[in-house]
Short mmCIF file of C-alpha atoms in Angstrom, two decimals:
data_model
loop_
_atom_site.label_atom_id
_atom_site.label_comp_id
_atom_site.label_asym_id
_atom_site.label_seq_id
_atom_site.Cartn_x
_atom_site.Cartn_y
_atom_site.Cartn_z
CA MET J 1 -15.67 20.59 -1.89
CA MET J 2 -15.75 21.40 1.65
CA THR J 3 -14.16 24.41 3.34
CA VAL J 4 -11.53 24.51 6.26
CA ASP J 5 -14.16 25.45 8.42
CA GLU J 6 -16.54 22.46 7.47
CA THR J 7 -13.87 20.03 8.22
CA THR J 8 -13.43 20.90 11.80
CA VAL J 9 -13.88 17.93 13.80
CA LYS J 10 -15.33 18.76 17.37
CA PRO J 11 -13.92 16.32 20.22
CA GLY J 12 -16.54 13.28 20.16
CA ARG J 13 -17.60 12.97 16.66
CA VAL J 14 -18.07 9.77 15.08
CA PHE J 15 -16.82 9.05 11.64
CA GLU J 16 -18.45 5.51 10.50
CA LEU J 17 -16.12 3.65 7.74
CA CYS J 18 -18.73 2.09 5.92
CA GLU J 19 -16.63 0.33 3.22
CA MET J 20 -14.76 -1.42 5.74
CA GLU J 21 -17.19 -2.32 8.42
CA ASN J 22 -17.26 -5.99 8.17
CA SER J 23 -13.52 -6.91 7.47
CA MET J 24 -12.54 -9.98 8.91
CA VAL J 25 -9.08 -9.34 9.09
CA PRO J 26 -7.13 -7.08 11.31
CA TYR J 27 -6.21 -3.34 9.69
CA PRO J 28 -2.70 -3.15 8.90
CA VAL J 29 -0.13 -0.36 9.49
CA LEU J 30 0.79 1.15 6.53
CA GLN J 31 4.41 2.65 6.34
CA TYR J 32 6.26 4.32 3.62
CA SER J 33 9.62 6.08 4.43
CA LEU J 34 11.44 8.79 1.87
CA VAL J 35 15.15 9.40 1.93
CA TYR J 36 16.55 13.10 1.29
CA ARG J 37 20.10 14.17 1.00
CA THR J 38 20.94 17.76 1.52
CA SER J 39 23.49 19.80 -0.51
CA GLU J 40 26.56 21.19 1.67
CA GLN J 41 24.73 24.68 1.11
CA GLU J 42 21.55 23.52 2.22
CA ALA J 43 22.90 21.96 5.42
CA GLN J 44 24.91 25.34 6.49
CA ARG J 45 21.09 27.16 6.11
CA ASN J 46 20.19 28.63 9.54
CA ILE J 47 16.96 26.63 9.47
CA ASP J 48 15.99 24.22 12.07
CA VAL J 49 14.46 21.70 9.47
CA VAL J 50 13.07 19.16 11.88
CA LYS J 51 11.28 22.03 13.73
CA ILE J 52 9.39 23.02 10.61
CA LEU J 53 8.94 19.24 9.70
CA LYS J 54 6.94 19.12 13.14
CA ASP J 55 5.33 22.26 13.04
CA SER J 56 4.02 21.60 9.59
CA PHE J 57 3.29 17.89 10.59
CA ASN J 58 0.96 19.32 13.36
CA ARG J 59 -0.65 21.67 11.02
CA LEU J 60 -1.45 18.86 8.80
CA THR J 61 -3.28 16.87 11.70
CA GLN J 62 -4.97 20.14 12.37
CA LEU J 63 -6.61 20.11 8.95
CA TYR J 64 -7.30 16.36 9.18
CA PRO J 65 -8.07 15.72 12.91
CA ILE J 66 -9.51 12.24 12.12
CA VAL J 67 -6.23 10.88 11.93
CA LEU J 68 -5.86 11.55 15.59
CA GLY J 69 -8.86 9.78 16.84
CA HIS J 70 -8.84 6.23 18.07
CA LYS J 71 -10.68 3.07 16.83
CA GLU J 72 -13.80 1.64 18.61
CA ARG J 73 -16.53 -0.82 17.95
CA ILE J 74 -19.93 1.06 17.97
CA ASP J 75 -23.26 -0.98 17.09
CA ASN J 76 -21.38 -3.54 15.29
CA LYS J 77 -19.39 -0.98 13.01
CA ASN J 78 -15.73 0.11 12.84
CA VAL J 79 -15.79 3.84 13.91
CA ILE J 80 -13.14 6.65 14.72
CA VAL J 81 -13.85 8.72 17.63
CA VAL J 82 -12.03 11.91 18.14
CA SER J 83 -11.90 13.02 21.91
CA ARG J 84 -10.14 15.89 23.18
CA GLU J 85 -7.41 13.92 24.79
CA ASP J 86 -6.73 12.47 21.17
CA LEU J 87 -6.49 16.09 20.04
CA LEU J 88 -3.93 16.95 22.73
CA GLU J 89 -1.78 13.84 22.03
CA GLN J 90 1.72 14.55 20.96
CA ARG J 91 2.95 11.11 20.48
CA VAL J 92 2.78 10.93 16.90
CA PHE J 93 5.86 12.97 15.66
CA VAL J 94 9.13 11.22 16.71
CA HIS J 95 12.53 12.69 15.98
CA GLU J 96 16.10 10.82 16.22
CA GLU J 97 19.81 11.55 15.32
CA SER J 98 21.77 8.93 13.57
CA ASP J 99 25.51 8.48 13.08
CA ILE J 100 25.04 7.01 9.44
CA SER J 101 25.34 9.22 6.81
CA SER J 102 22.63 9.56 4.14
CA GLU J 103 24.77 8.17 1.48
CA ASP J 104 25.75 4.88 3.36
CA PHE J 105 22.20 4.53 4.35
CA GLU J 106 21.42 4.34 0.84
CA LEU J 107 23.73 1.60 0.18
CA VAL J 108 21.58 -0.55 2.90
CA ARG J 109 18.26 0.75 2.26
CA CYS J 110 17.40 -2.46 0.99
CA ARG J 111 18.91 -4.81 3.75
CA ARG J 112 16.42 -3.97 6.65
CA ASP J 113 19.14 -6.19 8.68
CA LEU J 114 21.89 -3.77 8.01
CA TRP J 115 19.76 -0.42 9.45
CA PRO J 116 21.10 1.24 12.48
CA ALA J 117 19.53 -0.53 15.32
CA ASP J 118 17.89 2.50 16.45
CA VAL J 119 15.97 3.70 13.02
CA ASP J 120 15.17 0.01 12.53
CA ARG J 121 13.65 -0.09 16.38
CA LEU J 122 11.56 3.26 15.74
CA LEU J 123 10.00 2.05 12.22
CA LYS J 124 9.44 -1.22 13.91
CA GLU J 125 7.58 0.42 16.72
CA ARG J 126 5.56 2.61 14.39
CA THR J 127 3.74 -0.48 12.58
CA ALA J 128 3.60 -2.27 15.83
CA ASP J 129 1.55 0.32 17.55
CA THR J 130 -2.13 -0.61 16.37
CA SER J 131 -3.60 2.21 18.91
CA SER J 132 -2.63 5.18 16.73
CA LEU J 133 -3.91 6.06 13.47
CA ILE J 134 -1.07 8.21 12.26
CA SER J 135 2.75 8.49 13.00
CA ALA J 136 5.69 10.38 11.59
CA VAL J 137 9.41 9.73 12.12
CA VAL J 138 12.10 12.15 11.21
CA VAL J 139 15.77 10.57 11.32
CA CYS J 140 18.55 13.28 10.79
CA PHE J 141 21.55 11.57 9.19
CA LYS J 142 24.99 12.35 10.22
CA ASN J 143 26.38 16.15 9.78
CA GLY J 144 22.98 17.35 8.50
CA SER J 145 23.73 15.19 5.51
CA GLY J 146 19.84 14.46 4.80
CA TYR J 147 16.93 12.89 6.23
CA LEU J 148 14.67 9.87 6.48
CA LEU J 149 11.21 10.73 6.57
CA SER J 150 8.57 7.95 7.55
CA LEU J 151 4.73 7.90 7.66
CA SER J 152 2.78 5.18 9.46
CA MET J 153 -0.74 5.33 9.07
CA SER J 154 -3.43 2.76 9.88
CA HIS J 155 -5.42 1.26 6.86
CA ILE J 156 -8.52 2.14 8.49
CA VAL J 157 -8.17 5.66 7.83
CA ALA J 158 -6.47 5.51 4.21
CA ASP J 159 -5.07 3.32 1.51
CA VAL J 160 -1.59 3.85 -0.21
CA SER J 161 -2.92 6.81 -2.62
CA GLY J 162 -4.90 8.56 0.39
CA MET J 163 -1.75 8.28 2.44
CA LEU J 164 0.19 10.10 -0.78
CA ILE J 165 -2.23 12.64 -0.56
CA LEU J 166 -1.46 13.61 3.25
CA LEU J 167 2.18 13.54 2.28
CA GLU J 168 1.91 15.97 -0.70
CA GLN J 169 -0.05 18.26 1.79
CA TRP J 170 2.39 17.69 4.57
CA ALA J 171 4.89 18.56 1.98
CA SER J 172 3.33 21.74 0.73
CA ILE J 173 2.84 23.07 3.94
CA ALA J 174 6.57 22.43 4.95
CA ARG J 175 7.86 24.27 1.89
CA LYS J 176 5.69 27.30 2.79
CA MET J 177 6.85 27.46 6.20
CA ILE J 178 10.59 27.14 5.02
CA ALA J 179 9.86 29.87 2.30
CA ALA J 180 8.30 32.13 5.05
CA ARG J 181 11.09 31.48 7.50
CA ILE J 182 14.11 32.32 4.50
CA ALA J 183 11.78 35.27 3.31
CA ASP J 184 11.18 37.19 6.71
CA ASP J 185 13.90 35.66 8.90
CA GLY J 186 11.88 35.61 11.66
CA GLN J 187 8.35 33.04 12.62
CA TYR J 188 5.56 31.96 10.46
CA ALA J 189 2.08 32.15 11.37
CA GLU J 190 1.29 28.55 11.46
CA SER J 191 -2.37 28.46 11.96
CA GLU J 192 -2.68 30.65 8.62
CA ILE J 193 -0.38 28.39 6.37
CA MET J 194 -2.61 26.11 4.08
CA PRO J 195 -1.96 23.19 1.89
CA ASP J 196 -1.97 23.01 -2.04
CA ARG J 197 -4.72 20.93 -2.33
CA ALA J 198 -8.56 20.92 -0.90
CA ILE J 199 -9.03 19.01 2.03
CA ASP J 200 -11.33 16.15 2.10
CA PHE J 201 -11.81 13.23 4.29
CA ASP J 202 -15.32 12.76 4.27
CA HIS J 203 -15.75 9.07 4.17
CA ALA J 204 -19.68 8.97 3.51
CA ARG J 205 -19.54 11.75 0.92
CA PHE J 206 -17.26 9.94 -1.03
CA TRP J 207 -19.33 6.60 -1.02
CA GLU J 208 -22.57 8.48 -1.45
CA LYS J 209 -20.86 9.94 -4.76
CA LEU J 210 -19.31 6.80 -5.92
CA SER J 211 -22.81 5.19 -5.35
CA ALA J 212 -24.50 7.67 -7.53
CA HIS J 213 -23.19 5.97 -10.59
CA PRO J 214 -25.34 3.18 -12.29
CA LYS J 215 -24.42 -0.48 -11.10
CA ASP J 216 -22.56 -2.69 -13.60
CA ASP J 217 -22.56 -6.37 -13.95
CA HIS J 218 -19.40 -7.27 -12.32
CA PRO J 219 -17.84 -10.60 -13.61
CA HIS J 220 -15.79 -11.20 -10.83
CA ILE J 221 -18.95 -11.19 -8.16
CA THR J 222 -21.39 -12.90 -10.38
CA TYR J 223 -19.10 -15.76 -11.54
CA VAL J 224 -18.40 -16.63 -7.69
CA GLU J 225 -22.40 -16.53 -7.02
CA ARG J 226 -22.67 -19.24 -9.32
CA GLN J 227 -20.45 -21.39 -7.50
CA ASP J 228 -21.84 -24.42 -5.53
CA CYS J 229 -22.59 -22.99 -2.01
CA SER J 230 -23.68 -25.97 -0.37
CA CYS J 231 -21.95 -26.89 2.82
CA ASP J 232 -19.81 -29.53 0.93
CA GLY J 233 -19.31 -27.09 -1.99
CA ASP J 234 -15.88 -25.07 -2.59
CA ILE J 235 -17.66 -21.74 -1.11
CA GLY J 236 -18.96 -23.98 1.59
CA ARG J 237 -15.68 -25.28 2.84
CA LEU J 238 -14.12 -22.04 2.54
CA ALA J 239 -16.37 -20.20 4.87
CA LYS J 240 -15.99 -22.79 7.34
CA TRP J 241 -12.15 -22.71 6.95
CA ALA J 242 -12.66 -18.81 7.21
CA LYS J 243 -14.58 -18.98 10.24
CA GLU J 244 -12.29 -21.48 12.17
CA TYR J 245 -9.02 -19.56 10.79
CA TYR J 246 -10.16 -16.24 12.04
CA GLY J 247 -11.91 -17.46 15.14
CA SER J 248 -8.95 -19.07 16.11
CA GLY J 249 -6.50 -15.97 15.84
CA ALA J 250 -4.30 -18.51 13.49
CA HIS J 251 -3.78 -15.42 11.07
CA ASN J 252 -1.67 -13.51 14.07
CA GLY J 253 0.67 -16.45 14.07
CA ASP J 254 4.25 -16.84 13.85
CA ARG J 255 5.35 -15.26 10.58
CA THR J 256 8.99 -15.82 11.38
CA ASN J 257 9.76 -17.88 8.48
CA LEU J 258 8.89 -15.08 5.84
CA GLU J 259 11.66 -13.48 4.27
CA LEU J 260 11.03 -9.42 3.25
CA ARG J 261 13.38 -9.25 -0.06
CA VAL J 262 13.55 -6.59 -2.49
CA LEU J 263 13.51 -6.92 -6.16
CA HIS J 264 14.26 -4.43 -8.90
CA VAL J 265 12.66 -4.10 -12.40
CA SER J 266 14.55 -1.58 -14.28
CA SER J 267 12.78 0.55 -16.63
CA GLN J 268 14.74 -0.80 -19.24
CA SER J 269 13.69 -4.74 -18.36
CA ILE J 270 10.12 -3.00 -18.52
CA GLU J 271 10.56 -2.01 -22.08
CA LYS J 272 12.37 -5.36 -22.90
CA MET J 273 9.21 -7.21 -21.69
CA ARG J 274 6.93 -4.98 -23.41
CA LEU J 275 8.76 -5.49 -27.00
CA GLU J 276 9.36 -9.34 -26.42
CA PHE J 277 6.23 -10.62 -25.17
CA ASN J 278 3.82 -8.28 -27.41
CA THR J 279 5.21 -10.11 -30.39
CA ASP J 280 2.72 -12.89 -29.79
CA SER J 281 -0.23 -10.77 -28.91
CA GLY J 282 -2.18 -11.88 -31.54
CA GLY J 283 -3.08 -8.54 -33.15
CA LYS J 284 -4.41 -7.14 -29.80
CA ARG J 285 -3.49 -3.77 -28.33
CA PRO J 286 0.00 -4.05 -26.81
CA LEU J 287 0.34 -4.42 -23.36
CA HIS J 288 2.30 -2.57 -20.89
CA GLY J 289 5.47 -4.04 -19.64
CA ILE J 290 4.07 -3.55 -16.04
CA GLN J 291 0.89 -5.81 -16.81
CA ILE J 292 2.92 -8.49 -18.80
CA PHE J 293 5.35 -8.44 -15.73
CA TYR J 294 2.22 -9.01 -13.35
CA ALA J 295 1.79 -12.51 -15.29
CA LEU J 296 5.17 -13.66 -15.45
CA PHE J 297 5.61 -12.53 -11.57
CA TRP J 298 2.39 -14.87 -10.60
CA GLN J 299 3.56 -17.78 -13.01
CA ARG J 300 6.77 -17.97 -11.53
CA TYR J 301 5.92 -17.54 -8.46
CA VAL J 302 3.11 -20.21 -8.13
CA ALA J 303 5.92 -22.39 -9.93
CA LYS J 304 8.29 -21.90 -7.23
CA CYS J 305 5.69 -22.43 -4.28
CA LEU J 306 4.98 -25.74 -5.83
CA GLN J 307 8.41 -26.88 -6.26
CA LEU J 308 8.81 -25.98 -2.69
CA ARG J 309 6.03 -28.11 -1.52
CA ASN J 310 7.93 -31.07 -3.87
CA ALA J 311 4.42 -32.31 -4.23
CA ASP J 312 2.41 -33.97 -7.13
CA ILE J 313 0.98 -31.07 -9.39
CA ASP J 314 -2.45 -30.68 -9.43
CA HIS J 315 -3.21 -28.85 -12.61
CA SER J 316 -6.99 -28.26 -11.90
CA GLN J 317 -6.22 -26.64 -8.47
CA PRO J 318 -7.32 -23.06 -8.67
CA VAL J 319 -4.94 -20.08 -8.10
CA PHE J 320 -5.95 -16.53 -7.74
CA LEU J 321 -4.21 -13.00 -8.17
CA ASN J 322 -5.21 -10.12 -6.21
CA ILE J 323 -4.28 -6.79 -7.71
CA ILE J 324 -5.27 -3.65 -5.29
CA HIS J 325 -6.68 -1.27 -7.84
CA ASN J 326 -6.79 2.52 -7.16
CA VAL J 327 -10.32 3.50 -8.13
CA ARG J 328 -9.91 7.60 -7.75
CA GLY J 329 -9.59 8.56 -11.30
CA LEU J 330 -13.16 6.85 -11.49
CA THR J 331 -14.50 9.30 -9.03
CA PRO J 332 -15.41 12.75 -8.78
CA ALA J 333 -13.22 13.08 -5.51
CA PRO J 334 -9.58 13.40 -6.53
CA ASP J 335 -8.64 14.95 -3.09
CA TYR J 336 -10.42 12.42 -0.87
CA VAL J 337 -7.98 10.88 2.01
CA GLY J 338 -9.44 7.27 2.77
CA ASN J 339 -9.92 4.07 1.21
CA ALA J 340 -10.34 4.30 -2.43
CA VAL J 341 -9.44 0.95 -3.80
CA SER J 342 -11.29 -2.12 -5.70
CA PRO J 343 -9.75 -5.44 -5.52
CA VAL J 344 -9.39 -7.16 -8.75
CA TYR J 345 -9.40 -11.04 -8.46
CA VAL J 346 -8.02 -13.33 -11.43
CA ARG J 347 -8.75 -16.91 -11.45
CA THR J 348 -7.21 -19.83 -13.51
CA THR J 349 -5.92 -23.26 -12.60
CA VAL J 350 -2.36 -24.34 -12.13
CA GLY J 351 -2.33 -25.92 -15.55
CA GLU J 352 -3.50 -22.90 -17.25
CA LEU J 353 -1.20 -20.74 -15.59
CA LEU J 354 1.80 -22.77 -16.15
CA GLU J 355 1.28 -23.73 -19.53
CA ASN J 356 -0.28 -21.07 -21.32
CA PRO J 357 1.80 -18.26 -22.71
CA VAL J 358 2.45 -15.29 -20.62
CA ILE J 359 0.91 -12.86 -22.66
CA GLU J 360 -2.23 -14.87 -22.86
CA THR J 361 -2.47 -14.78 -18.78
CA ALA J 362 -1.48 -10.91 -19.45
CA ASN J 363 -4.51 -10.03 -21.42
CA LEU J 364 -6.55 -11.88 -18.93
CA ILE J 365 -5.12 -9.71 -16.06
CA LYS J 366 -5.91 -6.72 -18.36
CA SER J 367 -9.62 -7.78 -19.12
CA HIS J 368 -10.33 -8.09 -15.34
CA ILE J 369 -8.72 -4.35 -14.36
CA ASN J 370 -10.79 -2.69 -17.29
CA SER J 371 -13.79 -4.18 -15.81
CA ILE J 372 -13.46 -1.85 -13.00
CA THR J 373 -15.95 0.77 -13.13
CA PRO J 374 -17.60 3.06 -10.53
CA GLY J 375 -20.72 1.08 -10.52
CA ALA J 376 -18.69 -2.17 -10.09
CA THR J 377 -16.79 -0.47 -7.56
CA VAL J 378 -19.65 0.07 -5.11
CA GLN J 379 -21.15 -3.57 -5.81
CA CYS J 380 -17.91 -5.02 -4.95
CA ALA J 381 -17.80 -2.88 -2.01
CA GLU J 382 -21.30 -3.98 -0.88
CA ALA J 383 -20.56 -7.64 -1.38
CA VAL J 384 -17.40 -7.65 0.55
CA ASN J 385 -19.61 -5.75 3.37
CA ASN J 386 -22.04 -8.28 3.29
CA PRO J 387 -21.14 -11.28 5.43
CA SER J 388 -23.77 -13.60 3.83
CA ASN J 389 -22.39 -12.96 0.52
CA PRO J 390 -20.56 -15.87 -1.21
CA PHE J 391 -17.98 -13.68 -2.32
CA VAL J 392 -16.56 -13.10 1.12
CA PRO J 393 -15.45 -16.52 1.62
CA LYS J 394 -13.60 -16.43 -1.45
CA LEU J 395 -11.77 -12.99 -0.02
CA MET J 396 -11.10 -15.10 3.04
CA TYR J 397 -9.47 -18.05 0.88
CA LEU J 398 -7.31 -15.21 -0.91
CA GLN J 399 -6.35 -13.52 2.51
CA ARG J 400 -4.65 -16.92 3.45
CA HIS J 401 -2.07 -15.89 1.31
CA GLN J 402 -0.57 -19.72 0.66
CA GLU J 403 0.31 -21.30 -2.59
CA SER J 404 -2.66 -20.19 -4.75
CA GLY J 405 -2.65 -16.51 -3.49
CA LEU J 406 -0.71 -13.65 -4.83
CA VAL J 407 -1.25 -10.16 -3.54
CA ILE J 408 0.17 -7.08 -5.91
CA SER J 409 -0.31 -3.48 -4.42
CA ASN J 410 1.14 -1.31 -7.00
CA ALA J 411 2.21 2.10 -6.22
CA SER J 412 5.17 2.26 -8.91
CA ARG J 413 3.33 5.00 -10.55
CA PHE J 414 2.73 7.21 -7.59
CA PRO J 415 5.03 10.40 -7.59
CA PHE J 416 6.93 10.16 -4.52
CA PHE J 417 9.96 11.34 -5.91
CA ASP J 418 8.14 14.49 -6.15
CA LEU J 419 7.71 14.93 -2.42
CA ASP J 420 9.56 18.27 -1.67
CA PHE J 421 9.48 19.28 1.86
CA GLY J 422 11.58 22.27 1.21
CA ILE J 423 14.85 20.24 1.37
CA GLY J 424 14.61 18.90 -2.21
CA LYS J 425 12.84 16.24 -3.72
CA ALA J 426 13.12 12.22 -2.20
CA THR J 427 16.25 10.20 -3.64
CA GLY J 428 14.84 6.72 -2.37
CA VAL J 429 11.44 5.32 -1.31
CA HIS J 430 11.35 2.27 1.27
CA CYS J 431 8.06 0.27 1.85
CA GLY J 432 7.60 -0.67 5.65
CA LYS J 433 8.04 -4.64 6.76
CA LEU J 434 5.23 -6.95 4.87
CA ALA J 435 4.31 -9.68 7.08
CA VAL J 436 1.94 -11.26 5.02
CA GLU J 437 2.98 -14.44 3.03
CA GLY J 438 2.59 -13.46 -0.89
CA MET J 439 2.21 -9.91 -0.26
CA SER J 440 4.32 -7.69 -2.71
CA SER J 441 4.35 -3.97 -2.56
CA TRP J 442 5.54 -1.95 -5.56
CA VAL J 443 7.13 1.51 -5.31
CA PRO J 444 8.86 3.65 -7.72
CA HIS J 445 12.75 3.28 -8.28
CA SER J 446 14.81 6.36 -9.01
CA ASP J 447 15.93 4.81 -12.33
CA GLY J 448 12.21 5.03 -13.69
CA GLY J 449 11.96 1.44 -12.83
CA VAL J 450 10.06 -0.62 -10.10
CA GLU J 451 10.90 -2.20 -6.88
CA LEU J 452 8.98 -5.01 -5.33
CA TYR J 453 9.14 -5.61 -1.28
CA PHE J 454 7.89 -9.05 -1.17
CA GLY J 455 7.13 -11.58 1.49
CA ALA J 456 7.63 -15.14 0.93
CA LYS J 457 8.20 -18.29 2.69
CA ASP J 458 12.19 -19.55 2.98
CA GLY J 459 13.39 -20.95 0.02
CA ILE J 460 11.07 -19.16 -2.27
CA TYR J 461 13.37 -16.32 -3.06
CA THR J 462 16.27 -18.37 -3.90
CA LEU J 463 14.21 -20.37 -6.27
CA LEU J 464 13.27 -17.23 -7.98
CA LYS J 465 16.78 -16.25 -7.98
CA ASP J 466 17.91 -19.41 -9.51
CA ASP J 467 15.10 -19.06 -12.26
CA PRO J 468 16.54 -18.09 -15.77
CA VAL J 469 13.23 -16.86 -17.20
CA PHE J 470 12.61 -14.66 -13.91
CA ALA J 471 16.29 -13.45 -13.35
CA GLU J 472 16.21 -12.07 -17.15
CA TYR J 473 14.20 -9.31 -16.04
CA VAL J 474 14.75 -9.00 -12.17
CA GLU J 475 17.56 -7.76 -10.11
CA PHE J 476 17.87 -9.15 -6.48
CA SER J 477 18.58 -5.96 -4.77
CA ASN J 478 19.42 -7.74 -1.18
#
């Protein structure tokens, strides 16, 4: 593991993001916000919490200076360049006072349209700023009743699990600063405070380690490679569409018809699905309730998309599910901050999805997830990075996110609620707005269940809400 001295980035150092070099879509800005409530006793402490949060964030960026860099295209590669001007930039931390209490904010947390205008504006500005790689917003609620702490980060630097590592590092630094402030009733030596975890953001070293594993057969890639790659074939048509679609900039078009909704699946509902659907498992090992919900969500979503179109159903039409799967557990780099995910693409037809039992689809999903190994991850990354590989057009098709594409980014098992910045543990987690059709981001709920932030066309949400099968397990938060 690298030492702190080895992670010092000199101005002008270039980082090549090898695993995302040839991505054909813009890098999104990930945003997660945490809600904290403070007790009356904590509110009366003689501690400037905002100053400590800012100082600890500055210390974090000293240890991970890559996040203060800027994006450039050099030799046909996406790179991050850290310049002296970047290191001196101070706009990445924003503080705001709000006239709403933390209790009142929690009541409208799932209704972004009811948020205080100043808070909503601040967070929207962070996700719209594609020039910055990282930014933090701290909102102080009325009368010191709590805080909203939001971190925004470009996907070019890290995925959600990498972002969580940075949040954990930031929280541990803040806790130590507050502890020093309470114990000494004086100043802390900012430059001497270290986070709990080791420092690791070396992208090249991560992929070298991952590549050391033998490459396995990857059923999803080999299956695609056996498809008809001629100009008139399925893959050929997708490649032609991808070139026209992304070349025209259509993917940046009007998305105002998308609804962002929050769906709540309680821990009791997850257990209910596990018990009810596993009775028809055919002697196979029982599935987790979340895997069953993957299948149920996919089935009902596609059914409602078809219903909304009011068109004749083509039972042979292919449909896809993309599960963005965290592979850090497969690697020897648990502290690595960067992108360490492998897409799990499940393919079936409309007829099979709508007619087969949910448990059968869930077992299909499980088999795909279980096929992800270190070697398969490397092979998948190499396929994505090779524009001539026939796997790429299918990726472009999936990223179109229309009736046949549903994307699940599941962070519901990530310990967001354990993040303690010295002001107690979080009481709520909020995901930033999704502007991509068919995209769902899952975060943990305080009751042990899951919240789904879901972007869909007008009408899909209403149809799902009126679906008795879906509504039996899902609460509609807004």
